[in-house]
PDB file of C-alpha atoms and ligand atoms in Angstrom:
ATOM      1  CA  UNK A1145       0.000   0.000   0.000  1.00 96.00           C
ATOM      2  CA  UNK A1146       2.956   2.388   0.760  1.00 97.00           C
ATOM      3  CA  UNK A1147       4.241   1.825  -2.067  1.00 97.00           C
ATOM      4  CA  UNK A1148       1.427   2.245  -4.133  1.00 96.00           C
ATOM      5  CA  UNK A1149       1.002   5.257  -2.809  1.00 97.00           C
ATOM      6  CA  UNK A1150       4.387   6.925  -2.832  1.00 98.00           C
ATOM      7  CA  UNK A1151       4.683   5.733  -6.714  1.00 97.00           C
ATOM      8  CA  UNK A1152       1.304   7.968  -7.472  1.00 98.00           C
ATOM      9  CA  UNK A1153       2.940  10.612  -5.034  1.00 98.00           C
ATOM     10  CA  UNK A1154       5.932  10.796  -6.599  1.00 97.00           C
ATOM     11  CA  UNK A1155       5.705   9.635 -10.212  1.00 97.00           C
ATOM     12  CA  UNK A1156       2.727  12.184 -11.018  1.00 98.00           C
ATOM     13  CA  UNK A1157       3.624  15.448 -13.144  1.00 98.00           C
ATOM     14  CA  UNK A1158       1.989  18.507 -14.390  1.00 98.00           C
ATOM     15  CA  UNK A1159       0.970  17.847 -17.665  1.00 98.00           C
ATOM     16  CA  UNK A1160       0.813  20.939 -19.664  1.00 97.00           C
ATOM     17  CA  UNK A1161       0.612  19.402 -23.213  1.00 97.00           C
ATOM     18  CA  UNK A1162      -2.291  17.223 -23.890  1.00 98.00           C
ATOM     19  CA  UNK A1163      -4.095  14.687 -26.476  1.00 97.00           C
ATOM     20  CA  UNK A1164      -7.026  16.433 -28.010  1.00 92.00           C
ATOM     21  CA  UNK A1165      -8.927  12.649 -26.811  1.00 95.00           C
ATOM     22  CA  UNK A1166     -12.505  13.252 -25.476  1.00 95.00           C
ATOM     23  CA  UNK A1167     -12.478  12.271 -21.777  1.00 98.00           C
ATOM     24  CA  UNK A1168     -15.357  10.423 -20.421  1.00 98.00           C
ATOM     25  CA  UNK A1169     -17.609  12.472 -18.381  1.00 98.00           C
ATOM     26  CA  UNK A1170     -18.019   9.783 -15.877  1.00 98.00           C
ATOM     27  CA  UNK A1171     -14.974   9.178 -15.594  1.00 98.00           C
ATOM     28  CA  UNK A1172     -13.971  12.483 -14.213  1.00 98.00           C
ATOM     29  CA  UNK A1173     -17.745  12.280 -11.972  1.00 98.00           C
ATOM     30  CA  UNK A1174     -16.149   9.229 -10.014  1.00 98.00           C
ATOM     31  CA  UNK A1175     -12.164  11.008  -9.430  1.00 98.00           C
ATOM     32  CA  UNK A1176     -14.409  13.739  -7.823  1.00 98.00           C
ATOM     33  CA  UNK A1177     -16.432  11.376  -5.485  1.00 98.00           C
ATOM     34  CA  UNK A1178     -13.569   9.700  -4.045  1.00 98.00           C
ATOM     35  CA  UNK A1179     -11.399  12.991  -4.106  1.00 98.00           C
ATOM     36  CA  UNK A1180     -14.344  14.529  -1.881  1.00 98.00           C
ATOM     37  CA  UNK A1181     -12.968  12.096   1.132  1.00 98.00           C
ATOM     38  CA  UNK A1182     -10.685  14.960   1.575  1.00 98.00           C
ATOM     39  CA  UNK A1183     -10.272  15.855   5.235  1.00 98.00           C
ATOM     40  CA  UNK A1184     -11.921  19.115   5.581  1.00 98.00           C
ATOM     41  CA  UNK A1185     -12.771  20.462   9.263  1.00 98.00           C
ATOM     42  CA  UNK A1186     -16.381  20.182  10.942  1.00 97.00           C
ATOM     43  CA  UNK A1187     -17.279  18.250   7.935  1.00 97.00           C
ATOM     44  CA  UNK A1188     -17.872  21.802   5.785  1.00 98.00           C
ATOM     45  CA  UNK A1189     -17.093  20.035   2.238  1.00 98.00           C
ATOM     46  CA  UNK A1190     -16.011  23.304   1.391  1.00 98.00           C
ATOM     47  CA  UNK A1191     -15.315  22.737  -2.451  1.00 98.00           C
ATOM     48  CA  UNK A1192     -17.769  23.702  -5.122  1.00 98.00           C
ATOM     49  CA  UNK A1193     -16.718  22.527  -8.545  1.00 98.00           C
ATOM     50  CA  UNK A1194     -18.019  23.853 -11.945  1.00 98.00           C
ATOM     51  CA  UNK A1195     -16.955  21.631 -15.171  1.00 98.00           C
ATOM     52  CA  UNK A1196     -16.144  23.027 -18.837  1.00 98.00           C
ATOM     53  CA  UNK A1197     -16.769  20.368 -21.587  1.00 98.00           C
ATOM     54  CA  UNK A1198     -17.641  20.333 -25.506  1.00 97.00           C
ATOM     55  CA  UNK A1199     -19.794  23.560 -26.491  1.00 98.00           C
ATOM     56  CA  UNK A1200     -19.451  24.617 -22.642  1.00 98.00           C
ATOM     57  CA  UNK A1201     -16.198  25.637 -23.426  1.00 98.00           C
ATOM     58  CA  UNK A1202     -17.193  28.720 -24.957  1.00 98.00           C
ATOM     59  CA  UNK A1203     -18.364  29.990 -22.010  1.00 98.00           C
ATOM     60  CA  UNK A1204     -15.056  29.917 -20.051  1.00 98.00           C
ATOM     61  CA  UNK A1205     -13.735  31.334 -22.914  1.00 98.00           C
ATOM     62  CA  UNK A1206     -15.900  34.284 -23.221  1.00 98.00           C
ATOM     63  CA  UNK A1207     -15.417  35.283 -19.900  1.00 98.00           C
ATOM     64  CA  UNK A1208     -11.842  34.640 -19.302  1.00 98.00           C
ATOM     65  CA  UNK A1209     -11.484  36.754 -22.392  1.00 97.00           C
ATOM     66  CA  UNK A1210     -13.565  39.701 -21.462  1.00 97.00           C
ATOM     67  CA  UNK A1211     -11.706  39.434 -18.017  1.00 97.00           C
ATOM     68  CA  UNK A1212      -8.734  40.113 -19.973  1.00 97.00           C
ATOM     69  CA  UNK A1213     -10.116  42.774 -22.179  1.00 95.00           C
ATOM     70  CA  UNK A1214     -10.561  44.520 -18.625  1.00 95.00           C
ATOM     71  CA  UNK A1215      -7.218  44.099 -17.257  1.00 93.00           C
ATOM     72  CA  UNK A1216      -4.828  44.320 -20.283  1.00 88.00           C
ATOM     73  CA  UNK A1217      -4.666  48.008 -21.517  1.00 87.00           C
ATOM     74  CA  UNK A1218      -2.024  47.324 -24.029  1.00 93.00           C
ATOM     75  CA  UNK A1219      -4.410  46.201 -26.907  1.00 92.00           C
ATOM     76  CA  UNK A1220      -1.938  44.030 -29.201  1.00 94.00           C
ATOM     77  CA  UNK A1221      -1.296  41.832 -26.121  1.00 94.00           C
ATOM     78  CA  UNK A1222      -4.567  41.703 -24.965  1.00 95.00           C
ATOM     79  CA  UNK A1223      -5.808  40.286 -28.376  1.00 96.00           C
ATOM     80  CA  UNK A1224      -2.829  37.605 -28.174  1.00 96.00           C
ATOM     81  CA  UNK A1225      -3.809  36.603 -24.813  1.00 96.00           C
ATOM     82  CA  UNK A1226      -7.437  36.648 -25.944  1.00 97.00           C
ATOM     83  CA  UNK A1227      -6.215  33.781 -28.801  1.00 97.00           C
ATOM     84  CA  UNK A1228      -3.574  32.055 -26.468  1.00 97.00           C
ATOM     85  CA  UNK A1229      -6.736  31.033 -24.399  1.00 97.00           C
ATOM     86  CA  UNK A1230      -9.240  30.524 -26.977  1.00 98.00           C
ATOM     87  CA  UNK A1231      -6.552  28.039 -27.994  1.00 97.00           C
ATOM     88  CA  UNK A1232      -6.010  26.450 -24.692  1.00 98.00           C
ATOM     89  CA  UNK A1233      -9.313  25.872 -23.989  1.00 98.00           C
ATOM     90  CA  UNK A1234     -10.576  23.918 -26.493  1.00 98.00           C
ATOM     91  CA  UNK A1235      -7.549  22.034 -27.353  1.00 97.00           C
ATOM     92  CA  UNK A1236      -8.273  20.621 -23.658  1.00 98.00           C
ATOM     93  CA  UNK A1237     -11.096  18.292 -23.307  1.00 98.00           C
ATOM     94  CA  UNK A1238     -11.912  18.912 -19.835  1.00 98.00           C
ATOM     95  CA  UNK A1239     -11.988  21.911 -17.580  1.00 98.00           C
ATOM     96  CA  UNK A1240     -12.793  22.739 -13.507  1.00 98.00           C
ATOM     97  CA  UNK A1241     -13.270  25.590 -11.506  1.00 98.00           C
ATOM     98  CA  UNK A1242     -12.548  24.564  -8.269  1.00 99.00           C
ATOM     99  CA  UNK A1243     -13.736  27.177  -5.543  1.00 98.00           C
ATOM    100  CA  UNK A1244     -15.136  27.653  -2.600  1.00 98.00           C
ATOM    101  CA  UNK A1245     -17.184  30.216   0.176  1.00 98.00           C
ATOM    102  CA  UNK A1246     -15.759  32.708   1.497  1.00 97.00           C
ATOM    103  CA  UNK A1247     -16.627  32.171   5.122  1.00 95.00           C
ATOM    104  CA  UNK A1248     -16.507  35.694   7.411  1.00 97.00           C
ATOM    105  CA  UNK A1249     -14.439  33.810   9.998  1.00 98.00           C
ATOM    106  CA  UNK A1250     -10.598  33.876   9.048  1.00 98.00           C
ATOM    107  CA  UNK A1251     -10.275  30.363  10.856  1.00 98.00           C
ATOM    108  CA  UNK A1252     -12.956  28.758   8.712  1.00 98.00           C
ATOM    109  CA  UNK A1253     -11.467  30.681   5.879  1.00 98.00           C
ATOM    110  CA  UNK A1254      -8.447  29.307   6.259  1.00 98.00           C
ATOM    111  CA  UNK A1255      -9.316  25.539   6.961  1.00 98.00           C
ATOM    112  CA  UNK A1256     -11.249  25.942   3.864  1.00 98.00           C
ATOM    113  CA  UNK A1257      -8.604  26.721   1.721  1.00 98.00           C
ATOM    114  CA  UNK A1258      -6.255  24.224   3.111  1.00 98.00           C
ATOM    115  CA  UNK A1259      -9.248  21.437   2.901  1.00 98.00           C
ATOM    116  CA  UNK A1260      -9.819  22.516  -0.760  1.00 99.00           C
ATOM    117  CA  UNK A1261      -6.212  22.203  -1.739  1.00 99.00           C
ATOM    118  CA  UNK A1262      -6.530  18.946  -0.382  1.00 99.00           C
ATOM    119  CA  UNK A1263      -9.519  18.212  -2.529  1.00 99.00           C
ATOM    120  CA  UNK A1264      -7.287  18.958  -5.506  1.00 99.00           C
ATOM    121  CA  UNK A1265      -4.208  17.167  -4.337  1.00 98.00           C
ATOM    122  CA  UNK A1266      -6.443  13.866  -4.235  1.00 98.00           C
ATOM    123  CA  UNK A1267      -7.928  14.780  -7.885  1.00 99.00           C
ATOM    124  CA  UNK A1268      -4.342  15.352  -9.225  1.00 98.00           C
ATOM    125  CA  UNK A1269      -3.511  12.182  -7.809  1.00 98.00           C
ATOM    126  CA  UNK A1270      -6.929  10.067  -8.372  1.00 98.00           C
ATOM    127  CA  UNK A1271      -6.768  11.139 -12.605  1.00 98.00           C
ATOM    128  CA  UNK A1272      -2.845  10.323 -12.117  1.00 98.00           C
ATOM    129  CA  UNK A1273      -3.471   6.754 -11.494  1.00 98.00           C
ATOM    130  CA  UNK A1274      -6.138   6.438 -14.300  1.00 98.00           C
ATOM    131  CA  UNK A1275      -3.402   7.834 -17.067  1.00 98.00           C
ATOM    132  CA  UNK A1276      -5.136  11.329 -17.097  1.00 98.00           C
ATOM    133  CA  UNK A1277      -3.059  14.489 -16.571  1.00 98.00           C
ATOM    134  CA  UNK A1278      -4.037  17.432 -14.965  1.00 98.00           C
ATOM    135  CA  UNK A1279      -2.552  21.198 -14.546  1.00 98.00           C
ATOM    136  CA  UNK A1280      -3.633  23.565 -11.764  1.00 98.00           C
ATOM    137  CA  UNK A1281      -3.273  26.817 -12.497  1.00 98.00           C
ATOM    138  CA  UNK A1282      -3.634  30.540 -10.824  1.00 98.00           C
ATOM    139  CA  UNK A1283      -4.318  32.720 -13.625  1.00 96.00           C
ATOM    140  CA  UNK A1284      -4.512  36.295 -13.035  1.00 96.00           C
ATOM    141  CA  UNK A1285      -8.635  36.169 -13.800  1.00 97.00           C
ATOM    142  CA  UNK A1286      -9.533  34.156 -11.137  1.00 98.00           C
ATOM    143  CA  UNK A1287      -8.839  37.158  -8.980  1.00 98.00           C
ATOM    144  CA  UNK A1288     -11.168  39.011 -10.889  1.00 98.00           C
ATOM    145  CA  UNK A1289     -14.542  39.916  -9.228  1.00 98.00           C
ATOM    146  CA  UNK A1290     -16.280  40.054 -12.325  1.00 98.00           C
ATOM    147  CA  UNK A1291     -15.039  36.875 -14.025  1.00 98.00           C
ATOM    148  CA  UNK A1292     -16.889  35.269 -11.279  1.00 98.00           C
ATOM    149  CA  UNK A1293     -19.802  36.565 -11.427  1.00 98.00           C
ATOM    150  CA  UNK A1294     -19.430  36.319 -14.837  1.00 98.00           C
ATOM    151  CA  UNK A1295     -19.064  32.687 -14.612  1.00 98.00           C
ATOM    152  CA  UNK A1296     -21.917  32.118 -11.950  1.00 98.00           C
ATOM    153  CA  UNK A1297     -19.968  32.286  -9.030  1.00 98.00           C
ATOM    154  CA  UNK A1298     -20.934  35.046  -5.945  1.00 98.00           C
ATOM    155  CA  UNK A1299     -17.777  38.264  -6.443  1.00 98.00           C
ATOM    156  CA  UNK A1300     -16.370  37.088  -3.124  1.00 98.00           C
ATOM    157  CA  UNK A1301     -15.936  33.524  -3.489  1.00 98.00           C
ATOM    158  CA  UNK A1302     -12.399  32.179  -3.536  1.00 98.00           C
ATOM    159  CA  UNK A1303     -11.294  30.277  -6.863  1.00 98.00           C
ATOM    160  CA  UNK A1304      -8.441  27.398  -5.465  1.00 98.00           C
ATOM    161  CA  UNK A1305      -7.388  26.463  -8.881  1.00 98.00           C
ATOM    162  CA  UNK A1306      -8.330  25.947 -12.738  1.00 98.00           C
ATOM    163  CA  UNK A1307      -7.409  22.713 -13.212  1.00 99.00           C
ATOM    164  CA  UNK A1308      -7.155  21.650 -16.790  1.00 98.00           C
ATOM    165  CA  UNK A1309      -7.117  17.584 -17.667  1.00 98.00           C
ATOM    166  CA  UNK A1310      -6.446  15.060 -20.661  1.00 98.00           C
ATOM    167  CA  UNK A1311      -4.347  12.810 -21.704  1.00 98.00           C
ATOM    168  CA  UNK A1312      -0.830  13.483 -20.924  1.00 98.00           C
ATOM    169  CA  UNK A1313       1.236  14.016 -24.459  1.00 98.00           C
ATOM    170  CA  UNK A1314       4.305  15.046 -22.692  1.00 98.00           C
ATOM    171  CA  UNK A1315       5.176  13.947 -19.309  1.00 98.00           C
ATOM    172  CA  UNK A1316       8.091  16.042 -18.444  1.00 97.00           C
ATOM    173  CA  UNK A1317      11.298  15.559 -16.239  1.00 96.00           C
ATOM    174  CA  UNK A1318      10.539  15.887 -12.759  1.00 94.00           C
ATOM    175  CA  UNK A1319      13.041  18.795 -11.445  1.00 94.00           C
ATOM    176  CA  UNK A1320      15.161  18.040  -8.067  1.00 93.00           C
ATOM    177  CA  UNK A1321      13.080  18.367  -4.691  1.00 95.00           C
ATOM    178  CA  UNK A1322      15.702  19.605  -2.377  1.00 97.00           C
ATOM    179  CA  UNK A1323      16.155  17.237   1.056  1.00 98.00           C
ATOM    180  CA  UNK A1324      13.257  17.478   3.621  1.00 98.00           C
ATOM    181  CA  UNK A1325      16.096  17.767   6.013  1.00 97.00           C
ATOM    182  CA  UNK A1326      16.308  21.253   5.094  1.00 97.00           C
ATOM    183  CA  UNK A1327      12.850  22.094   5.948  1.00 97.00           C
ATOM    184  CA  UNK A1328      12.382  19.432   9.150  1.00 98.00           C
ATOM    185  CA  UNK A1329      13.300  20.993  12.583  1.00 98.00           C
ATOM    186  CA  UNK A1330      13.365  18.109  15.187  1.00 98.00           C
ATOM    187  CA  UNK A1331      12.613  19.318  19.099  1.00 97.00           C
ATOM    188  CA  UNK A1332      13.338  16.011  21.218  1.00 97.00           C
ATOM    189  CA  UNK A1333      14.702  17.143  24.199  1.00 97.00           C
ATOM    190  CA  UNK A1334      12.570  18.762  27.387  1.00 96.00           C
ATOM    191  CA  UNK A1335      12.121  22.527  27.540  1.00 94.00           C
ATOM    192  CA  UNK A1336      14.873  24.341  29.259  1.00 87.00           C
ATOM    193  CA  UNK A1337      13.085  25.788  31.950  1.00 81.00           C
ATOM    194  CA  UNK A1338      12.640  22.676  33.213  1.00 70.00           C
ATOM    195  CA  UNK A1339      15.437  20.938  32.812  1.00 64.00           C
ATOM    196  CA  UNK A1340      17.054  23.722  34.961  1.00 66.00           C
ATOM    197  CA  UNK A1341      13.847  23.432  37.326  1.00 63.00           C
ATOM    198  CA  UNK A1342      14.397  19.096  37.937  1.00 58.00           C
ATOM    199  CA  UNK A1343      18.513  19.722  38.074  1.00 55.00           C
ATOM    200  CA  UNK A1344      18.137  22.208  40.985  1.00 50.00           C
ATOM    201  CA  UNK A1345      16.560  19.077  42.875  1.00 48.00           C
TER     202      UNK A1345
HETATM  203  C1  FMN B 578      -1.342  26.363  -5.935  1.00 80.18           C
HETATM  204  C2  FMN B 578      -0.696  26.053  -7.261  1.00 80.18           C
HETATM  205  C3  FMN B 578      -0.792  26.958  -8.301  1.00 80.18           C
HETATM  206  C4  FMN B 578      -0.222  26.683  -9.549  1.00 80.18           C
HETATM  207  N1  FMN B 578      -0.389  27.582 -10.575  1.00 80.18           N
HETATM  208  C5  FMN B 578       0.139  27.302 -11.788  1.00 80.18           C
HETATM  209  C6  FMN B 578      -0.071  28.209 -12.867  1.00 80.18           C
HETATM  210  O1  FMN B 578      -0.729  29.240 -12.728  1.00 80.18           O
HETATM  211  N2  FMN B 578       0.466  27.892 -14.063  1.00 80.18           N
HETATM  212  C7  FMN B 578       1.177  26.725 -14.247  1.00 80.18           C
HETATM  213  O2  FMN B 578       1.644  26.498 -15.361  1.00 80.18           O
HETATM  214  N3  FMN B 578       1.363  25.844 -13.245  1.00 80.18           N
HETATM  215  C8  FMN B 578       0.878  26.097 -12.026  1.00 80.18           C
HETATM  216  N4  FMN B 578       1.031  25.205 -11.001  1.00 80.18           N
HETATM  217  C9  FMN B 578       1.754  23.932 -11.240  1.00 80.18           C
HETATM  218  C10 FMN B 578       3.173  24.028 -10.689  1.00 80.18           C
HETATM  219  O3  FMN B 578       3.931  24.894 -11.503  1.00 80.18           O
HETATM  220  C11 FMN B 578       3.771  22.607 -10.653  1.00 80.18           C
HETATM  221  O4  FMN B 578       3.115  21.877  -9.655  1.00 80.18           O
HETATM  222  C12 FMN B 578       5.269  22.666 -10.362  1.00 80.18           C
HETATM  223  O5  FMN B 578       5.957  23.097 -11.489  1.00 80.18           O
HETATM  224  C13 FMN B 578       5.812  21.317  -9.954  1.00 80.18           C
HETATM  225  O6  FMN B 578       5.623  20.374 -10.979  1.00 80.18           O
HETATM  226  P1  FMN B 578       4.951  18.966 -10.691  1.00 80.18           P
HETATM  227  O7  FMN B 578       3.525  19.240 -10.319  1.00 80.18           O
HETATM  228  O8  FMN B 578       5.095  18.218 -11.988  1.00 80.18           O
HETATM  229  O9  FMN B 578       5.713  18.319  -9.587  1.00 80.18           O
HETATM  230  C14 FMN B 578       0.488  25.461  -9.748  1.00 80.18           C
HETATM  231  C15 FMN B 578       0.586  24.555  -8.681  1.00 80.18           C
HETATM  232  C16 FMN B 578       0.002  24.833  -7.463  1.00 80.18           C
HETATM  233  C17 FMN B 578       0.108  23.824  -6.345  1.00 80.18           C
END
């Protein structure tokens, strides 16, 4: 089981160049219902998901390019970003928006956002194992207020990722992870204080 595990963990990339293959709706239904055993705290299920396939696509695309309309004043890059996407989009055959609440407690807030990443960790992993790859991305637009209303969402909901799946054409080299060691502090010994407090006995 470890090993299953840390081969998935490890051996999974971000795919960024994909088949044009149509990927089964189903199939991407079930990664979802087992990626939902996330843990998540007081059972919230804080993840909303909105999918982007066939003709849908056009809708992400019509607001991620108006978004882009808004924020790019320089007009010869805006119309190459406006193409770039139109591009990426529906050479991809699937597409989420993963988001969720904004709750008015920073705690909840936070345990959200850290549940939801989870959510997408397990759906990286999950569409890993069944030879699908996936990229999650941060574009600029998903900070934009508009583009999610635009796109159904309420203006103060949080967008965790875009994640963008098919099958993997290029699986690139993974780079180096550095050592954990260099990120692991070890505490093992008894707090000062009271090591001077039981010596003094
Ligand atoms: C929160 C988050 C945001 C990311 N945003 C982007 C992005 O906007 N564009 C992109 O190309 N990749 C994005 N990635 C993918 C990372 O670049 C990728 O995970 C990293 O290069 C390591 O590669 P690996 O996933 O193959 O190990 C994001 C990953 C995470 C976890």
């Amino acid at each position: 089981m470890y090993e299953m595990i840390q081969d998935t963990i490890v051996s999974r990339r971000t795919i960024r160049k994909f088949y044009p293959d149509d990927v089964p709706l189903h199939t991407i239904v079930e990664i979802l219902e087992d990626a939902k055993w996330a843990p998540n705290h007081k059972f919230r299920e804080p993840w909303e998901v909105v999918l982007y396939k066939g003709d849908g696509k056009g809708q992400l695309i019509d607001q991620v390019q108006e978004s882009i309309v808004r924020n790019e004043l320089d007009e010869e890059k805006s119309e190459k970003k406006k193409e770039k996407i139109n591009q990426f989009i529906n050479e991809i055959p699937i597409h989420l928006v993963v988001y969720m609440k904004s709750s008015e407690s920073a705690k909840e807030r936070h345990e959200d956002f850290a549940a939801t990443c989870a959510f997408i960790q397990n759906f990286q992993l999950l569409s890993w194992s069944k030879g699908l790859g996936v990229v999650w991305k941060t574009n600029g637009f998903i900070f934009d207020p508009v583009f999610r209303e635009g796109i159904g969402l309420e203006a103060d909901d949080v967008i965790v990722g875009m994640l963008h799946i098919g099958k993997p054409a290029v699986i690139p080299n993974p780079k180096e992870r550095k050592s954990i060691k260099n990120s692991l502090t070890i505490c093992d010994t008894a707090p000062q204080s009271k090591k001077e407090h039981s010596s003094s006995m």
